[in-house]
Coordinates of C-alpha atoms in Angstrom, one line a residue:
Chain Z
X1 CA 61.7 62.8 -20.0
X2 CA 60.9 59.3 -19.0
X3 CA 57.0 58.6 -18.1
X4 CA 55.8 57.8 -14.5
X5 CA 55.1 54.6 -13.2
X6 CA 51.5 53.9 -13.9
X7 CA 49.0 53.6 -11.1
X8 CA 48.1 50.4 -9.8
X9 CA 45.5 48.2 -11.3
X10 CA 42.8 48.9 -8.4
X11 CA 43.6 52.5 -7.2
X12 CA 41.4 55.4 -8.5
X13 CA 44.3 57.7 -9.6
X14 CA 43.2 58.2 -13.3
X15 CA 41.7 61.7 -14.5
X16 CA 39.8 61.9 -18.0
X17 CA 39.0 65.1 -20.2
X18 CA 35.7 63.5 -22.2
X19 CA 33.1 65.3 -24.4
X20 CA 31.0 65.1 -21.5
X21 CA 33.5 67.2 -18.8
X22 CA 36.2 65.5 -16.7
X23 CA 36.0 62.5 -14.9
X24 CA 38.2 60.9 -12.0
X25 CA 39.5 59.6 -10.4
X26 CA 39.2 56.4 -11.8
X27 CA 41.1 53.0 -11.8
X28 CA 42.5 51.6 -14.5
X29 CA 40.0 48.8 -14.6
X30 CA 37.0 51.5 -14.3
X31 CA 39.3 53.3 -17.4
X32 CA 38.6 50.0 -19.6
X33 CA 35.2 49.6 -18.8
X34 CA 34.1 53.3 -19.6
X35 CA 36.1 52.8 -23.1
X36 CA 34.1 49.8 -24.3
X37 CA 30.7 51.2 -23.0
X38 CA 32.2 54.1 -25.2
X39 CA 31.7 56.8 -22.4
X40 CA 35.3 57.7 -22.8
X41 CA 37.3 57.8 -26.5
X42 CA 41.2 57.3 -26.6
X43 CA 41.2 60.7 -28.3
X44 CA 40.3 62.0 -24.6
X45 CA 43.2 63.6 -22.6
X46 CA 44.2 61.8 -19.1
X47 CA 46.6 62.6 -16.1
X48 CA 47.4 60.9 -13.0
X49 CA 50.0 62.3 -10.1
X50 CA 53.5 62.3 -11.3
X51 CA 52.4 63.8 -14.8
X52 CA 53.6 67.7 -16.2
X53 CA 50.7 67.6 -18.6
X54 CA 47.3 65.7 -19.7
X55 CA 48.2 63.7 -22.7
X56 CA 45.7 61.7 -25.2
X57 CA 44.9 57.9 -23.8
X58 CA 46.1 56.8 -26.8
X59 CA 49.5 58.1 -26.4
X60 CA 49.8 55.3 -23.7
X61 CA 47.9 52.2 -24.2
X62 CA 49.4 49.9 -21.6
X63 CA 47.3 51.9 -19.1
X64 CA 44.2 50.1 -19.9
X65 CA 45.3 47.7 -22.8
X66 CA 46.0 43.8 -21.5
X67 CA 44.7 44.4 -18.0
X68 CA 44.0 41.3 -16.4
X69 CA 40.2 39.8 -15.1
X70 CA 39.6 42.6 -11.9
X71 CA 38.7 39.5 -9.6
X72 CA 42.2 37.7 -10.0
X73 CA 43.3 41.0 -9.3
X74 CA 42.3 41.3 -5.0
X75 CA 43.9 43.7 -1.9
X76 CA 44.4 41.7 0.7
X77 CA 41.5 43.0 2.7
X78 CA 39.2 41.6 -0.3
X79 CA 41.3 38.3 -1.0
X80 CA 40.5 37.5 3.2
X81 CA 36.9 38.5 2.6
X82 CA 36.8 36.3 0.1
X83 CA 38.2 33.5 1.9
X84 CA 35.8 33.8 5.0
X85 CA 32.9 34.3 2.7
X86 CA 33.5 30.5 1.0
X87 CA 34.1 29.0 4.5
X88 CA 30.7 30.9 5.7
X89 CA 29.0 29.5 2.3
X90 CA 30.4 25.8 2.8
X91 CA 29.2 26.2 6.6
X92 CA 25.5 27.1 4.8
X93 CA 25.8 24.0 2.9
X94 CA 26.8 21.6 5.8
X95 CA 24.4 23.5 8.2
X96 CA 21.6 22.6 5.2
X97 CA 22.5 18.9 4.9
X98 CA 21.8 18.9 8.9
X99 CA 19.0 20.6 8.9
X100 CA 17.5 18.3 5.8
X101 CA 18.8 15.1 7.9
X102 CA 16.3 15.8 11.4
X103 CA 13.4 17.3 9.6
X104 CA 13.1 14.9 6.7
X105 CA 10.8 13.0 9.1
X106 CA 8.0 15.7 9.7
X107 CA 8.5 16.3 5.9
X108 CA 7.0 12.9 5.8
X109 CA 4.5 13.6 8.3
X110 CA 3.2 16.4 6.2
X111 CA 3.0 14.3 3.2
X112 CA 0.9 11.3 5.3
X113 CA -1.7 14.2 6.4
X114 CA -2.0 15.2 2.7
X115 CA -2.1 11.8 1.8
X116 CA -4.6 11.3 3.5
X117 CA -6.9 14.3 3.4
X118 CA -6.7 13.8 -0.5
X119 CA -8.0 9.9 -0.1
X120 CA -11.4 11.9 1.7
X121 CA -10.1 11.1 5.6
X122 CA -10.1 14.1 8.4
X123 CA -7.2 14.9 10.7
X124 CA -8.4 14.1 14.2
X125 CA -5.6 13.8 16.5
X126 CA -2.2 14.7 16.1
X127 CA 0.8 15.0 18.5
X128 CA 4.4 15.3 17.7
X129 CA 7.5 16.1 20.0
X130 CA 9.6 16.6 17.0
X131 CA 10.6 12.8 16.6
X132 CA 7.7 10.9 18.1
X133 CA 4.9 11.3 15.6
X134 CA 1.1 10.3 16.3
X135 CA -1.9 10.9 13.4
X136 CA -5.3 9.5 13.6
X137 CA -7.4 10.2 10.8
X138 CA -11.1 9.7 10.2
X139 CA -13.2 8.7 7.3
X140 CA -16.8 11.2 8.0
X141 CA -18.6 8.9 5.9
X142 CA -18.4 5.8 7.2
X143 CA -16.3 6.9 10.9
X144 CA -14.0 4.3 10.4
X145 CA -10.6 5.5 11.6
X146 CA -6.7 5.0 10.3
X147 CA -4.0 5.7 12.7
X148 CA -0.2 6.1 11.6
X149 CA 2.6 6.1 14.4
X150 CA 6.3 6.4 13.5
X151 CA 9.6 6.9 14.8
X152 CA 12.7 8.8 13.3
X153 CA 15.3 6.0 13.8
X154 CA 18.1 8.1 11.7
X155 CA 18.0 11.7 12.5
X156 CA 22.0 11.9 12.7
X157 CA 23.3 12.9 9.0
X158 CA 26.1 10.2 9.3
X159 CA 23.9 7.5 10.0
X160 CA 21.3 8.5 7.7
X161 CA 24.1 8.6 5.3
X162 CA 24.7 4.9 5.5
X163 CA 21.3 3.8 6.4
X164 CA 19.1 6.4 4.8
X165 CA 16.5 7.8 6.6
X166 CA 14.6 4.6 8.7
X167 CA 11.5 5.1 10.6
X168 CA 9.5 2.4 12.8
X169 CA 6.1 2.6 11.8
X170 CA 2.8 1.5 13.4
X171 CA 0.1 2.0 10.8
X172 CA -3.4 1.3 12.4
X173 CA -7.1 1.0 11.4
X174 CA -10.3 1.2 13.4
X175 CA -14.3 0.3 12.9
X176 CA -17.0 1.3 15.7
X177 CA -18.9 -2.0 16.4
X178 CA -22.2 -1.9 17.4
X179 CA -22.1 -5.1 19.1
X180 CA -20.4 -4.6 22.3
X181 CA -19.4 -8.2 23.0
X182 CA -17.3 -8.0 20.2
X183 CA -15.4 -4.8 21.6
X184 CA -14.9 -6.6 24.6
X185 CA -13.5 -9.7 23.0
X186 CA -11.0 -7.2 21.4
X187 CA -10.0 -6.2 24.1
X188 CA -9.3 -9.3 25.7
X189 CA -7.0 -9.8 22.3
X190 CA -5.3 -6.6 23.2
X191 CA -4.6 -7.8 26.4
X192 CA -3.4 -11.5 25.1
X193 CA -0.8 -9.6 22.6
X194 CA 0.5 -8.1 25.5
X195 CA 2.1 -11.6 25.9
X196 CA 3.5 -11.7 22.4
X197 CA 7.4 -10.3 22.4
X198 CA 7.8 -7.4 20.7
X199 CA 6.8 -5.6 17.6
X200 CA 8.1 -7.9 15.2
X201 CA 6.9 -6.6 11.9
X202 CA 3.8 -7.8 10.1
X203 CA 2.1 -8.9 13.5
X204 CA -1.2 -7.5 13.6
X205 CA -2.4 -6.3 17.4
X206 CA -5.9 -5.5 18.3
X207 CA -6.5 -2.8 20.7
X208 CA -10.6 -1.5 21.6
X209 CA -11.8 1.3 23.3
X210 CA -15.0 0.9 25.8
X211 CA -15.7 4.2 25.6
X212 CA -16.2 5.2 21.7
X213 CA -17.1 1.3 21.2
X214 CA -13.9 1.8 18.5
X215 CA -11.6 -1.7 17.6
X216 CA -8.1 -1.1 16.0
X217 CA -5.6 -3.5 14.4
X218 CA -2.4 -1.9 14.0
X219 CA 0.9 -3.1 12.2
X220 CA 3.9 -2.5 13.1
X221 CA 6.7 -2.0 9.9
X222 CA 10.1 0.1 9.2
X223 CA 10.2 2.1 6.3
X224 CA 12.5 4.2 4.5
X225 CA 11.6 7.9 4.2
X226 CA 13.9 8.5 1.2
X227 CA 12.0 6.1 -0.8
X228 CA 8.9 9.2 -0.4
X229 CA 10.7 12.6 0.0
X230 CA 13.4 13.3 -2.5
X231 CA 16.5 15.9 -1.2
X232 CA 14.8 18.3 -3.2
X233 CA 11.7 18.0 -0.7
X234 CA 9.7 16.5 -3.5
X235 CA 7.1 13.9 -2.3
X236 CA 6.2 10.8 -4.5
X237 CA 2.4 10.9 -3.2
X238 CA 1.8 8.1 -5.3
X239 CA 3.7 5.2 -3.8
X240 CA 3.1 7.0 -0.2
X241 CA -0.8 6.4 -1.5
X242 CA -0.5 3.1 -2.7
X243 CA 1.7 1.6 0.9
X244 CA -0.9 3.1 3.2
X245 CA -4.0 2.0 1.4
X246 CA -2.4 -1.3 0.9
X247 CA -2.2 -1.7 4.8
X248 CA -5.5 0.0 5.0
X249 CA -7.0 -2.7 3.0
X250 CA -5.1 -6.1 4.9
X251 CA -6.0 -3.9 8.3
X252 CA -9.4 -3.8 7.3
X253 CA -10.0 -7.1 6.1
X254 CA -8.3 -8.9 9.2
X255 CA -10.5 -6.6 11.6
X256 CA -13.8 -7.4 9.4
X257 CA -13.3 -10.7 9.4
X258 CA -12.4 -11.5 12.8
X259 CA -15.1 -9.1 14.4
X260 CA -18.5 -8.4 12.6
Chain P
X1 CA -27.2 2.4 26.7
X2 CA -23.6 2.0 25.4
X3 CA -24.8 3.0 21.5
X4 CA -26.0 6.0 23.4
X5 CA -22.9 6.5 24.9
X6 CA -20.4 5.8 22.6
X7 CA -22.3 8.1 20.4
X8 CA -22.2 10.8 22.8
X9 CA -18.3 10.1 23.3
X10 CA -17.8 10.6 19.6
X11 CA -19.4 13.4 19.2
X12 CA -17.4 14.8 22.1
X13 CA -14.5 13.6 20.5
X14 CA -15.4 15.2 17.2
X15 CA -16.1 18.7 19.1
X16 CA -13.0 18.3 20.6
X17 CA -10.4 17.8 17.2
X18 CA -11.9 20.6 15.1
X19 CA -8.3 22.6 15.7
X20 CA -6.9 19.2 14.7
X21 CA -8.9 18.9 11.4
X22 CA -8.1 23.1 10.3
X23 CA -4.7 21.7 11.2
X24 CA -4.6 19.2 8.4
X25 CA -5.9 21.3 6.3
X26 CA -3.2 23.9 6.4
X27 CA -0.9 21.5 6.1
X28 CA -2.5 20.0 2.9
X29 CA -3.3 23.9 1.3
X30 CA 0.6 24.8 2.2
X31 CA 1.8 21.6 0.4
X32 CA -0.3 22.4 -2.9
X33 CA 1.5 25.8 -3.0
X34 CA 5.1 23.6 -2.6
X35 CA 5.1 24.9 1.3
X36 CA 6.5 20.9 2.8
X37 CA 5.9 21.1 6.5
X38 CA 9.5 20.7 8.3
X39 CA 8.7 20.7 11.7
X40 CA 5.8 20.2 14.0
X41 CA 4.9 20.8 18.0
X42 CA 1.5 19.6 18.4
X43 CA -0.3 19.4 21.8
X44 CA -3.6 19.6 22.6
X45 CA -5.1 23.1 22.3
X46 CA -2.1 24.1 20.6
X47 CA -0.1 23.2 17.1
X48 CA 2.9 24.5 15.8
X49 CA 3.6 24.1 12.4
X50 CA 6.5 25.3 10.1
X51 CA 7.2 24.7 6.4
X52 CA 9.6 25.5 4.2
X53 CA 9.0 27.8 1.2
X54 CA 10.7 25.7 -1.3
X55 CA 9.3 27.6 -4.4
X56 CA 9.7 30.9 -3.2
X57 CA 12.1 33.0 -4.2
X58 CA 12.2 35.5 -1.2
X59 CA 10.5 34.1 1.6
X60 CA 12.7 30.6 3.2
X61 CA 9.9 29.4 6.1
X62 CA 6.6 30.3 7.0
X63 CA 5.5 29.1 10.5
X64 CA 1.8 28.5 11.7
X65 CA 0.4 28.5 15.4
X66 CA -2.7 27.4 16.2
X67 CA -4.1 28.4 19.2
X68 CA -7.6 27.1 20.0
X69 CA -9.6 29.6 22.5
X70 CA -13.1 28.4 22.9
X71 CA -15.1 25.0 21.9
X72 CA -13.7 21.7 22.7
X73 CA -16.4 21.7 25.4
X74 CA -20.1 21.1 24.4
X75 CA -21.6 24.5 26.5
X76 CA -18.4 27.0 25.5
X77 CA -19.0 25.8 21.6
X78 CA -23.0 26.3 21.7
X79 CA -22.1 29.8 23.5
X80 CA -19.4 31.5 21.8
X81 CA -18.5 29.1 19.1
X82 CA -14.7 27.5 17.8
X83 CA -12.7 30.9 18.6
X84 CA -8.4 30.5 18.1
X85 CA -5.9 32.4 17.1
X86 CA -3.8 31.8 14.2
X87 CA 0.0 33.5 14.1
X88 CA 1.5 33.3 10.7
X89 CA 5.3 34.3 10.8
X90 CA 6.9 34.4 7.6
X91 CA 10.6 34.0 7.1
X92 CA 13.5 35.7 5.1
X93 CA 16.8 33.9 5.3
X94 CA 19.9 36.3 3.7
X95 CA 23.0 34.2 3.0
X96 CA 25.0 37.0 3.6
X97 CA 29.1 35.9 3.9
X98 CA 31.0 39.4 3.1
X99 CA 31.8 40.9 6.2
X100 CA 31.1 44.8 4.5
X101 CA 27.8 43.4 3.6
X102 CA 27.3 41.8 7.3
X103 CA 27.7 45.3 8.5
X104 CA 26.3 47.6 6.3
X105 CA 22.9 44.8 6.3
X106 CA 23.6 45.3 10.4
X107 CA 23.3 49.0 10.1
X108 CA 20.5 49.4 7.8
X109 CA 18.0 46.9 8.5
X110 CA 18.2 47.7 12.3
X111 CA 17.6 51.0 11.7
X112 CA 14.7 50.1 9.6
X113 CA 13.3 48.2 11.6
X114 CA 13.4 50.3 14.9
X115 CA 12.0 53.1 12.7
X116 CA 8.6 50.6 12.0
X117 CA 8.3 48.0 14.5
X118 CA 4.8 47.4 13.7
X119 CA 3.0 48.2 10.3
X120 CA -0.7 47.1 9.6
X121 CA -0.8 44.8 12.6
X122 CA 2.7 43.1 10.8
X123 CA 5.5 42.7 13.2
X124 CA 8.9 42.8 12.0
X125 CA 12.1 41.1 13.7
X126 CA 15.6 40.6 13.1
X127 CA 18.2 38.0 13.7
X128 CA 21.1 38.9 12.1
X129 CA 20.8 37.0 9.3
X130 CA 17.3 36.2 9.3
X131 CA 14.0 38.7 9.6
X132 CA 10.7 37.8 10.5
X133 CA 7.1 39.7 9.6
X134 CA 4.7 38.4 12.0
X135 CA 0.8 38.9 12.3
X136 CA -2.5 37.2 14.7
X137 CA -5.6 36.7 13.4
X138 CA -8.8 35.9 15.3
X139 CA -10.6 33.2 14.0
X140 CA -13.8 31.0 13.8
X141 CA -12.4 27.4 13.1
X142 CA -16.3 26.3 12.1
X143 CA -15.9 29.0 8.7
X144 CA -13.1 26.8 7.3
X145 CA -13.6 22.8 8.6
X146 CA -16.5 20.7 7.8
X147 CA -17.3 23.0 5.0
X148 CA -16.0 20.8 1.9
X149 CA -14.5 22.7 -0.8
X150 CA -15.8 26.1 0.2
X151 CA -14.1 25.9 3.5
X152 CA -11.0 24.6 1.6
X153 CA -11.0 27.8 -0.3
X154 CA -11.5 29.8 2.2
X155 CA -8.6 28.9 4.3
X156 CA -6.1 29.4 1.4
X157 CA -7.1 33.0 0.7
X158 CA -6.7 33.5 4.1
X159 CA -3.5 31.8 4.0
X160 CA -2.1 33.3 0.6
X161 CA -3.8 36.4 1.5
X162 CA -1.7 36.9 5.0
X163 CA 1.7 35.2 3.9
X164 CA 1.4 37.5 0.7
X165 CA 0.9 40.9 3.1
X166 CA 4.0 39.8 5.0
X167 CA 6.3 39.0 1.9
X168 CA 5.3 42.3 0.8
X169 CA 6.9 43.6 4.0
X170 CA 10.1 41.7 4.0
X171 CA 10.7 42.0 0.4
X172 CA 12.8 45.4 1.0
X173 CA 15.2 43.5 3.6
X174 CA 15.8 40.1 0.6
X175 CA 19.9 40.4 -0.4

């Protein structure tokens, strides 16, 4: 008499007699497994439907000899799943690269108020709409301030892509003077620059406040926020230290020696 | 007279940003724990600020909003101090793609959820493939700015303390 057809690879057909009572059903895949952990010997007896009578595993081999790798092996039902699963995990990915693209910016704005608060300055103001950025910062010691202004100019994934991440930048940097003609002759300069054309970088404005007796001279500039904030959301708080106290110092230096 | 003045106006001004200077120092205590801030909505009484957990294996965003109650005025500060309120939501993101895994996850975690919709003062919300533990705490800005480094380490166990009680509560729903 001819033996049946063996079960398919993935249907749970398989019976076992082991030393331990019987087990089943099983697949054939389930079969191998349970013979290398050793849970099952090929002395044990099996059936499956279409068999008169249990017979030892090792009568048949090819029932769990030579199987191929289970996940090559996929219904339908699992083979789709598996196909809308990589499109959902691509989607993740692509959705990521987005998200990383428009928020790189307030990455950046993080790093500048840690920057800063590590260099011994206070957070006094801040506003943000989400791409409009505004920081003023404040030195208790000697209440001089430092302003920083900027711009997401690339928030778009493609352009960034091709441009990198570009921001406009105003860095600014403020003494209270005690003298008041000199806050007013600032801000006649503030009203003079209004004649200058745009913000061509590198010019220096001055801008004073009558109020809190407080003179600023800002500097407009474009920088690149890749060159501080890696993919990997790392920040290189070092060069980010080094740019702003560089304009901090020429800032500070232009302001000191045109007004006290 | 304008010395006078202008001194008066700063210290106004200094009254007025102390929500702005606890601000900058969460930003700074979540960025020494690898927390990068990705997003911010700052007005005047009122600052929203979210970061991303980069180095945390369950959690994916952890959101702060400060909300300043009391103080910016000279009287209101003298009288009942720097009172806000500072939500911390913390964020689990599960990447979940297998459609038996989207609804088993639908199944169980709703029914979790509706089961303890508030534990310890700890919120809990779900968005399909996200959930969020939530909690408000009252506080007195004046205990954590201006203090130096005591302040400073104050506001991180506050800050660890909190984001650790709500990762404890969203561990169970992490695939």
């Amino acid at each position: 008499m001819s033996s049946p057809e063996l079960p398919a690879l993935d249907a749970a057909e398989v019976h076992v007699h082991t030393a331990g009572g019987q087990i089943g059903p099983i697949t054939r895949f389930q079969l191998k497994e349970k013979l290398g952990a050793g849970e099952v010997s090929a002395t044990d007896d099996y059936w499956f439907a279409g068999m008169e009578e249990w017979k030892p595993l090792s009568s048949r081999p090819e029932l769990f000899e030579g199987l191929p790798d289970p996940s090559s092996v996929l219904s339908e039902d699992d083979r789709l799943d598996g196909v809308f699963s990589n499109l959902v995990h691509a989607s993740w990915d692509y959705h990521s690269d987005h998200k990383f693209a428009s928020h790189i910016d307030e990455v950046f704005l993080g790093a500048i108020i840690t920057g800063y608060l590590d260099n011994g300055w206070s957070l006094i103001d801040i506003n943000s709409d989400g791409t409009h950025h505004y920081l003023r910062f404040e030195d208790m010691k000697d209440h001089s301030r430092s302003i920083v202004r900027f711009t997401h100019l690339t928030p778009d994934l493609a352009l960034s892509e091709v441009l990198g991440h570009r921001a406009s930048v105003v860095v600014g940097y403020g003494e209270r003077l005690k003298n008041f003609s000199k806050v007013w002759s600032a801000i006649k300069s503030e009203y003079k620059s209004g004649f200058l054309a745009g913000d061509t970088p590198g010019t220096i404005s001055v801008d004073g406040d009558i109020s809190s007796q407080y003179v600023y001279c800002q500097v407009p500039l474009f920088l690149k926020i890749d060159d501080y904030v890696s993919r990997a959301y790392e920040v290189d708080y070092k060069k980010l230290d080094n740019d702003l106290d560089a304009c901090t110092h020429a800032l500070r230096k232009y302001l000191r020696a045109r007004f006290t | 007279m304008f010395g006078l003045l202008a001194a008066f106006q700063h210290s106004a001004e200094m009254r007025e940003s102390k929500d702005e200077m606890l601000i900058g120092e969460i930003v700074r205590a979540m960025a020494r724990q690898g927390y990068p801030s990705i997003q911010f909505r700052a007005g005047d009484d009122r600052q929203y600020v979210r970061f991303k957990t980069v180095t945390d294996p369950v959690l994916h965003t952890v959101t702060t909003v400060l909300d300043r109650k009391t103080g910016s005025g000279a009287l209101s500060s003298a009288i009942l101090g720097s009172k806000a309120t500072l939500k911390i939501t913390a964020e689990i993101q599960n990447r979940v793609a297998d459609p038996d895994d989207l609804i088993a996850m639908y199944k169980t975690d709703f029914a979790n959820i509706f089961k303890m919709p508030m534990i310890g003062g700890i919120k809990l919300n779900h968005e399909l493939n996200s959930v969020f533990a939530t909690t408000t705490k009252v506080i007195e800005i004046d205990r954590f700015v201006n203090k130096g480094d005591d302040g400073v380490a104050k506001l991180i166990e506050l800050l660890s303390g909190t984001i650790g009680e709500l990762k404890a509560k969203l561990e169970p729903f992490k695939r």
